[in-house]
Amino acid sequence: MADKRVTRSSSVPMLELDLKYEPEYRGEVKQHWNVTFAHQKKISVYSKRILARVIDQIRDNDYQLREFYQIHVSSILEGTDIEIDTAYSKIKGALYELADVKWEFESIDRSEWYFRHLLDTTKERRVGYKDGIITILLNPQLAPYLVKAAHYSKFPLHGYMNLKSWYSMRFFEILSAFQDKGFWEVPVEEYRQYMDCWYEYDKRGQVKKDKDGNPLLKYPKTKLLIDYTMKEPLKELAGTDYEFTFTPIYEVTRAVKGRKKIIRLRFDLKKGPALKDIPESWLQHTETGSIVQRLREWKVTDRNIVQYAPILKQAGVLELLRAWELKNRSNRHIDDKLRYCNAAFVRAGKQALEDAKQAKIDAKHEAAEAKLIVQQALNL
């Protein structure tokens, strides 16, 4: 059968998507609360991963969005069994989805509503994929929600990129915003919207209705809603910082006979509220107390100590302190302790997280190989 695709003119380049810079990641996504708690449309995990890798490249000292962002396809396929050579269809499908994504904004009194497209496809540079490189152009009108956002939530990419369910990703994002509180409680109606289980809409944005004129609702029964949206997150987030328990909250009184309705949902983080201050037990302990004091002398903030010292452990922290002391004795003196030492401490902590994650993956592979060897031996 003849190829019916239109042959493009050799004078008009189809794509100019070669790698123009080497992406640098900080390991976390920081986004405006309005984005985290937007009524997001359910999309593939590959689309979510691409967007996370893009936002991860936005720096605290950026004043505007880059003209374009680029990502290695390998960073999107991490944790999957998909080979880079066969990833084309997955990435193409994800870019189709992202091109259709709109962020909706509505005032509390519902007197004002508008939307913005996520991607900008109007520029000469294209959104697309070429030779393992994904190029993304964000809509510059979304800059206030991504750059220098005044009210934001943030979550680490460690653990997030390996999730296989959109619902798990949404729980990860939302629960990270409630780490300081330790729980999230939400009315069922709002939960539906956060999980894209609200009314079904047609192409004109109008609510679909059944033959009797009643609005069509995704998973209309609350039990179905709970089963379909929580099954995967409960499993995938087990053992992470966002592992949670679920409690349904029922109406107090009911005007008519029958079972009481579930009106709210409560999710409690098993690890409880994240530490903000250094625990008194750390300060009173002979060894950890002296280490905390030394870190403070090097201007490492209490917030960073609380967050990364448990990950680095005593040996890792002492190694950093020795390195700083040696550097200070050399001709490369540390002039700005606050900036230099905090950056080094955070960088080391994030690397320790990545190393721990890789060690866990390696252990799983070794266990699988050992199991296969045993099975082969038994089949001899």
Short mmCIF file of C-alpha atoms in Angstrom, two decimals:
data_model
loop_
_atom_site.label_atom_id
_atom_site.label_comp_id
_atom_site.label_asym_id
_atom_site.label_seq_id
_atom_site.Cartn_x
_atom_site.Cartn_y
_atom_site.Cartn_z
CA MET A 1 0.00 0.00 0.00
CA ALA A 2 1.33 3.42 -0.97
CA ASP A 3 2.31 5.88 1.75
CA LYS A 4 -0.41 8.56 1.64
CA ARG A 5 1.30 10.96 4.02
CA VAL A 6 1.99 14.38 2.49
CA THR A 7 5.62 14.78 1.53
CA ARG A 8 6.90 18.01 3.08
CA SER A 9 9.02 20.45 1.14
CA SER A 10 12.74 20.03 1.79
CA SER A 11 12.97 23.80 2.30
CA VAL A 12 10.58 23.70 5.29
CA PRO A 13 12.07 21.94 8.33
CA MET A 14 9.55 19.73 10.11
CA LEU A 15 11.13 20.05 13.54
CA GLU A 16 13.95 22.00 15.13
CA LEU A 17 13.95 20.11 18.39
CA ASP A 18 17.59 19.16 18.88
CA LEU A 19 18.92 19.50 22.42
CA LYS A 20 19.81 23.16 23.04
CA TYR A 21 20.80 22.91 26.71
CA GLU A 22 21.39 20.25 29.35
CA PRO A 23 18.37 20.08 31.73
CA GLU A 24 19.21 20.54 35.41
CA TYR A 25 16.80 19.28 38.05
CA ARG A 26 16.50 20.30 41.70
CA GLY A 27 14.42 17.26 42.64
CA GLU A 28 11.17 18.95 43.63
CA VAL A 29 8.10 20.60 42.12
CA LYS A 30 6.97 23.96 43.45
CA GLN A 31 3.62 25.22 42.21
CA HIS A 32 0.89 27.67 43.17
CA TRP A 33 -1.82 26.34 45.48
CA ASN A 34 -4.38 27.18 42.77
CA VAL A 35 -2.62 24.67 40.52
CA THR A 36 -2.34 21.91 43.12
CA PHE A 37 -6.01 22.29 44.03
CA ALA A 38 -7.28 22.93 40.52
CA HIS A 39 -9.96 20.73 38.98
CA GLN A 40 -7.47 18.76 36.92
CA LYS A 41 -8.50 16.51 34.08
CA LYS A 42 -7.30 12.93 34.36
CA ILE A 43 -4.40 12.33 31.98
CA SER A 44 -1.74 9.66 31.57
CA VAL A 45 1.10 9.31 34.06
CA TYR A 46 3.52 10.10 31.22
CA SER A 47 1.89 13.50 30.75
CA LYS A 48 2.14 14.13 34.50
CA ARG A 49 5.80 13.10 34.48
CA ILE A 50 6.63 15.44 31.60
CA LEU A 51 4.96 18.37 33.35
CA ALA A 52 6.72 17.57 36.64
CA ARG A 53 10.13 17.45 34.92
CA VAL A 54 9.43 20.82 33.30
CA ILE A 55 8.35 22.53 36.54
CA ASP A 56 11.35 20.95 38.29
CA GLN A 57 13.60 23.07 36.05
CA ILE A 58 12.07 26.38 37.25
CA ARG A 59 14.44 27.99 39.75
CA ASP A 60 13.66 30.16 42.78
CA ASN A 61 15.66 33.01 41.22
CA ASP A 62 13.85 32.85 37.86
CA TYR A 63 11.75 35.90 37.02
CA GLN A 64 10.08 34.49 33.94
CA LEU A 65 9.52 31.20 32.17
CA ARG A 66 12.14 29.97 29.72
CA GLU A 67 11.30 30.31 26.04
CA PHE A 68 11.19 26.50 25.98
CA TYR A 69 12.04 23.52 28.18
CA GLN A 70 13.69 20.27 27.12
CA ILE A 71 13.73 16.84 28.72
CA HIS A 72 15.54 13.58 28.00
CA VAL A 73 12.96 10.87 27.36
CA SER A 74 14.88 8.58 29.74
CA SER A 75 13.89 10.81 32.66
CA ILE A 76 10.21 10.17 31.85
CA LEU A 77 10.54 6.40 31.49
CA GLU A 78 12.39 5.94 34.79
CA GLY A 79 10.92 3.06 36.78
CA THR A 80 9.05 1.56 33.81
CA ASP A 81 9.79 -1.45 31.63
CA ILE A 82 9.42 0.62 28.44
CA GLU A 83 12.53 0.84 26.27
CA ILE A 84 13.58 4.22 24.89
CA ASP A 85 13.42 2.80 21.35
CA THR A 86 9.71 1.96 21.75
CA ALA A 87 8.69 5.06 23.73
CA TYR A 88 7.65 7.11 20.70
CA SER A 89 3.92 6.28 20.88
CA LYS A 90 3.76 6.91 24.65
CA ILE A 91 5.42 10.32 24.34
CA LYS A 92 3.34 11.26 21.30
CA GLY A 93 0.16 10.39 23.17
CA ALA A 94 1.29 12.37 26.22
CA LEU A 95 2.05 15.46 24.14
CA TYR A 96 -1.40 15.20 22.51
CA GLU A 97 -2.92 15.19 25.99
CA LEU A 98 -0.86 18.14 27.23
CA ALA A 99 -1.79 20.15 24.13
CA ASP A 100 -5.45 19.81 25.17
CA VAL A 101 -4.93 20.60 28.86
CA LYS A 102 -6.60 23.78 30.11
CA TRP A 103 -6.23 25.21 33.60
CA GLU A 104 -9.56 26.56 34.81
CA PHE A 105 -9.83 29.42 37.28
CA GLU A 106 -13.03 30.43 39.06
CA SER A 107 -13.78 33.01 41.75
CA ILE A 108 -15.22 31.77 45.05
CA ASP A 109 -18.60 33.42 44.38
CA ARG A 110 -18.58 31.97 40.83
CA SER A 111 -19.04 35.40 39.29
CA GLU A 112 -15.88 35.01 37.21
CA TRP A 113 -14.47 32.05 35.30
CA TYR A 114 -11.74 31.68 32.71
CA PHE A 115 -9.21 29.16 31.45
CA ARG A 116 -5.67 29.13 30.10
CA HIS A 117 -4.14 26.52 27.82
CA LEU A 118 -1.12 24.84 29.38
CA LEU A 119 1.07 24.78 26.27
CA ASP A 120 1.91 27.51 23.80
CA THR A 121 1.78 26.16 20.24
CA THR A 122 1.73 29.57 18.55
CA LYS A 123 5.49 30.13 18.47
CA GLU A 124 7.90 29.29 15.67
CA ARG A 125 9.65 26.80 17.93
CA ARG A 126 7.57 23.65 18.17
CA VAL A 127 6.29 21.45 20.95
CA GLY A 128 7.40 17.95 20.04
CA TYR A 129 9.80 15.03 20.22
CA LYS A 130 12.99 14.26 18.32
CA ASP A 131 15.80 11.76 18.89
CA GLY A 132 14.97 11.18 22.54
CA ILE A 133 14.48 14.88 23.38
CA ILE A 134 11.08 16.33 24.38
CA THR A 135 10.58 20.07 23.84
CA ILE A 136 7.85 21.89 25.76
CA LEU A 137 6.67 25.51 25.46
CA LEU A 138 4.59 26.62 28.45
CA ASN A 139 1.96 29.31 28.04
CA PRO A 140 3.71 32.48 29.30
CA GLN A 141 0.41 33.68 30.79
CA LEU A 142 0.79 30.94 33.42
CA ALA A 143 4.04 32.41 34.76
CA PRO A 144 2.38 33.90 37.91
CA TYR A 145 1.40 30.38 38.96
CA LEU A 146 4.83 28.83 38.36
CA VAL A 147 7.43 31.58 38.84
CA LYS A 148 7.81 33.49 42.13
CA ALA A 149 4.45 32.14 43.33
CA ALA A 150 3.47 33.77 46.64
CA HIS A 151 1.32 30.89 47.88
CA TYR A 152 2.67 27.54 46.83
CA SER A 153 2.96 23.90 47.78
CA LYS A 154 5.88 21.70 46.85
CA PHE A 155 6.58 18.01 46.67
CA PRO A 156 9.71 15.94 45.99
CA LEU A 157 10.13 14.04 42.75
CA HIS A 158 11.65 11.19 44.76
CA GLY A 159 8.90 8.57 44.69
CA TYR A 160 6.55 10.66 42.54
CA MET A 161 8.04 9.69 39.17
CA ASN A 162 7.65 5.96 39.86
CA LEU A 163 3.91 6.11 40.52
CA LYS A 164 1.82 4.24 37.97
CA SER A 165 -1.59 5.75 38.72
CA TRP A 166 -2.91 9.28 38.10
CA TYR A 167 -4.91 9.02 41.33
CA SER A 168 -1.72 8.17 43.25
CA MET A 169 -0.02 11.22 41.75
CA ARG A 170 -2.90 13.48 42.79
CA PHE A 171 -2.80 12.13 46.34
CA PHE A 172 0.98 12.63 46.40
CA GLU A 173 0.62 16.28 45.31
CA ILE A 174 -2.26 17.14 47.64
CA LEU A 175 -1.03 15.31 50.76
CA SER A 176 2.38 16.99 50.42
CA ALA A 177 0.59 20.31 50.94
CA PHE A 178 -0.77 19.02 54.27
CA GLN A 179 2.44 17.54 55.69
CA ASP A 180 2.69 20.29 58.29
CA LYS A 181 -0.88 19.61 59.40
CA GLY A 182 -0.70 15.82 59.25
CA PHE A 183 -4.14 15.27 57.71
CA TRP A 184 -6.44 16.35 54.89
CA GLU A 185 -10.19 16.59 55.37
CA VAL A 186 -12.43 17.40 52.42
CA PRO A 187 -16.16 17.39 51.51
CA VAL A 188 -17.10 14.59 49.12
CA GLU A 189 -18.17 17.09 46.42
CA GLU A 190 -14.78 18.83 46.46
CA TYR A 191 -12.94 15.51 46.49
CA ARG A 192 -14.84 14.49 43.37
CA GLN A 193 -13.59 17.56 41.55
CA TYR A 194 -9.97 17.12 42.67
CA MET A 195 -10.08 13.54 41.36
CA ASP A 196 -11.86 14.39 38.07
CA CYS A 197 -14.98 12.47 39.16
CA TRP A 198 -17.39 15.39 38.88
CA TYR A 199 -20.06 15.93 36.23
CA GLU A 200 -19.38 14.71 32.71
CA TYR A 201 -19.16 17.48 30.10
CA ASP A 202 -19.60 17.63 26.35
CA LYS A 203 -17.27 19.46 23.94
CA ARG A 204 -19.07 22.75 24.59
CA GLY A 205 -18.47 22.51 28.33
CA GLN A 206 -22.11 21.70 29.07
CA VAL A 207 -23.07 19.06 31.65
CA LYS A 208 -24.23 15.80 30.06
CA LYS A 209 -27.62 14.48 31.16
CA ASP A 210 -29.38 11.14 31.06
CA LYS A 211 -32.73 10.51 29.35
CA ASP A 212 -34.56 11.80 32.44
CA GLY A 213 -32.62 15.07 32.41
CA ASN A 214 -30.43 14.23 35.41
CA PRO A 215 -26.74 15.27 35.30
CA LEU A 216 -24.34 12.41 34.59
CA LEU A 217 -21.84 11.96 37.41
CA LYS A 218 -18.73 9.79 37.26
CA TYR A 219 -18.96 7.06 39.93
CA PRO A 220 -22.28 8.42 41.25
CA LYS A 221 -22.27 6.22 44.36
CA THR A 222 -19.80 7.33 47.02
CA LYS A 223 -18.67 3.75 47.67
CA LEU A 224 -17.72 3.37 44.00
CA LEU A 225 -15.93 6.72 44.12
CA ILE A 226 -13.89 5.58 47.13
CA ASP A 227 -13.09 2.16 45.67
CA TYR A 228 -11.94 3.45 42.28
CA THR A 229 -9.94 6.48 43.44
CA MET A 230 -8.27 5.13 46.60
CA LYS A 231 -7.36 1.54 45.78
CA GLU A 232 -4.17 2.37 43.89
CA PRO A 233 -2.98 5.28 46.11
CA LEU A 234 -3.33 3.16 49.27
CA LYS A 235 -1.12 0.52 47.66
CA GLU A 236 1.40 2.73 45.85
CA LEU A 237 1.96 5.24 48.66
CA ALA A 238 2.49 2.55 51.32
CA GLY A 239 5.93 2.94 52.86
CA THR A 240 6.37 6.54 51.61
CA ASP A 241 6.13 9.84 53.46
CA TYR A 242 2.58 10.09 52.11
CA GLU A 243 1.23 6.76 53.30
CA PHE A 244 -2.21 7.47 54.71
CA THR A 245 -5.24 6.03 56.46
CA PHE A 246 -8.76 6.87 55.35
CA THR A 247 -11.79 7.67 57.54
CA PRO A 248 -15.29 8.39 56.15
CA ILE A 249 -17.26 11.05 58.05
CA TYR A 250 -21.03 10.54 58.09
CA GLU A 251 -23.82 13.06 58.44
CA VAL A 252 -24.92 13.54 62.06
CA THR A 253 -28.65 13.48 61.46
CA ARG A 254 -30.81 12.28 58.59
CA ALA A 255 -34.28 13.64 57.78
CA VAL A 256 -35.48 10.40 56.17
CA LYS A 257 -34.99 6.73 56.97
CA GLY A 258 -31.99 4.93 55.60
CA ARG A 259 -28.24 4.80 55.98
CA LYS A 260 -26.44 7.98 56.86
CA LYS A 261 -24.55 9.51 53.94
CA ILE A 262 -20.80 10.02 53.82
CA ILE A 263 -20.37 13.78 53.61
CA ARG A 264 -16.63 14.24 54.20
CA LEU A 265 -13.44 12.25 53.79
CA ARG A 266 -10.43 12.42 56.11
CA PHE A 267 -6.93 11.27 55.22
CA ASP A 268 -4.34 11.01 58.01
CA LEU A 269 -0.66 10.79 57.15
CA LYS A 270 0.86 7.85 59.01
CA LYS A 271 4.08 9.78 59.63
CA GLY A 272 2.13 12.66 61.14
CA PRO A 273 3.05 16.34 60.72
CA ALA A 274 6.48 17.04 59.26
CA LEU A 275 8.97 18.44 61.72
CA LYS A 276 9.55 22.18 61.49
CA ASP A 277 11.73 22.68 64.55
CA ILE A 278 14.65 20.64 65.82
CA PRO A 279 13.30 18.24 68.48
CA GLU A 280 14.49 18.86 72.02
CA SER A 281 15.65 15.23 72.19
CA TRP A 282 18.18 15.95 69.43
CA LEU A 283 19.60 18.90 71.33
CA GLN A 284 19.84 17.06 74.64
CA HIS A 285 21.54 13.99 73.19
CA THR A 286 25.32 14.10 73.68
CA GLU A 287 26.29 13.30 70.07
CA THR A 288 23.44 14.79 68.03
CA GLY A 289 23.36 17.94 70.18
CA SER A 290 26.98 18.78 69.38
CA ILE A 291 26.43 18.04 65.67
CA VAL A 292 23.41 20.37 65.53
CA GLN A 293 25.44 23.08 67.24
CA ARG A 294 28.26 22.70 64.69
CA LEU A 295 25.79 22.84 61.78
CA ARG A 296 24.30 26.03 63.19
CA GLU A 297 27.78 27.54 63.44
CA TRP A 298 28.12 26.86 59.72
CA LYS A 299 24.79 28.70 59.22
CA VAL A 300 22.83 25.62 58.15
CA THR A 301 19.17 26.44 58.84
CA ASP A 302 17.14 24.43 61.35
CA ARG A 303 14.65 23.63 58.59
CA ASN A 304 17.34 21.98 56.45
CA ILE A 305 18.78 20.16 59.46
CA VAL A 306 15.38 18.69 60.31
CA GLN A 307 14.69 17.68 56.71
CA TYR A 308 18.02 16.22 55.62
CA ALA A 309 20.03 15.19 58.71
CA PRO A 310 17.99 11.97 59.19
CA ILE A 311 18.63 11.08 55.53
CA LEU A 312 22.37 11.84 55.63
CA LYS A 313 22.70 10.16 59.03
CA GLN A 314 25.49 10.96 61.44
CA ALA A 315 28.31 9.72 59.20
CA GLY A 316 27.17 11.81 56.23
CA VAL A 317 26.76 14.99 58.28
CA LEU A 318 30.19 14.59 59.90
CA GLU A 319 31.74 14.05 56.46
CA LEU A 320 30.27 17.37 55.27
CA LEU A 321 31.50 19.20 58.38
CA ARG A 322 35.03 17.85 57.82
CA ALA A 323 34.94 18.92 54.17
CA TRP A 324 33.90 22.47 55.12
CA GLU A 325 36.63 22.72 57.75
CA LEU A 326 39.27 21.58 55.26
CA LYS A 327 37.99 24.01 52.64
CA ASN A 328 38.09 26.86 55.14
CA ARG A 329 41.74 26.13 55.93
CA SER A 330 42.67 26.22 52.25
CA ASN A 331 42.96 29.19 49.92
CA ARG A 332 39.32 28.55 48.89
CA HIS A 333 37.81 30.03 52.04
CA ILE A 334 34.02 29.88 52.46
CA ASP A 335 32.94 33.52 52.56
CA ASP A 336 29.16 33.07 52.51
CA LYS A 337 28.42 30.22 54.92
CA LEU A 338 24.64 30.68 54.76
CA ARG A 339 24.49 30.26 51.00
CA TYR A 340 27.31 27.77 50.43
CA CYS A 341 26.72 25.37 53.34
CA ASN A 342 22.94 25.22 52.96
CA ALA A 343 23.26 24.52 49.24
CA ALA A 344 25.83 21.78 49.89
CA PHE A 345 23.77 20.28 52.72
CA VAL A 346 20.56 20.15 50.65
CA ARG A 347 22.39 18.79 47.61
CA ALA A 348 23.97 16.01 49.67
CA GLY A 349 20.61 15.17 51.25
CA LYS A 350 18.86 14.88 47.89
CA GLN A 351 21.69 12.73 46.53
CA ALA A 352 21.35 10.44 49.55
CA LEU A 353 17.64 10.08 48.74
CA GLU A 354 18.42 9.16 45.13
CA ASP A 355 21.08 6.66 46.25
CA ALA A 356 18.61 5.04 48.66
CA LYS A 357 16.02 4.80 45.90
CA GLN A 358 18.51 3.21 43.49
CA ALA A 359 19.66 0.76 46.16
CA LYS A 360 16.03 -0.27 46.67
CA ILE A 361 15.57 -0.80 42.91
CA ASP A 362 18.82 -2.81 42.71
CA ALA A 363 17.73 -4.96 45.64
CA LYS A 364 14.42 -5.73 43.91
CA HIS A 365 16.25 -6.70 40.70
CA GLU A 366 18.66 -8.94 42.63
CA ALA A 367 15.75 -10.60 44.44
CA ALA A 368 13.96 -11.18 41.12
CA GLU A 369 17.11 -12.67 39.57
CA ALA A 370 17.64 -14.92 42.59
CA LYS A 371 14.03 -16.11 42.37
CA LEU A 372 14.46 -16.86 38.66
CA ILE A 373 17.63 -18.86 39.32
CA VAL A 374 15.86 -20.90 41.99
CA GLN A 375 12.90 -21.54 39.65
CA GLN A 376 15.25 -22.64 36.86
CA ALA A 377 17.07 -24.97 39.25
CA LEU A 378 13.78 -26.52 40.38
CA ASN A 379 12.71 -27.09 36.77
CA LEU A 380 15.88 -28.99 35.88
#
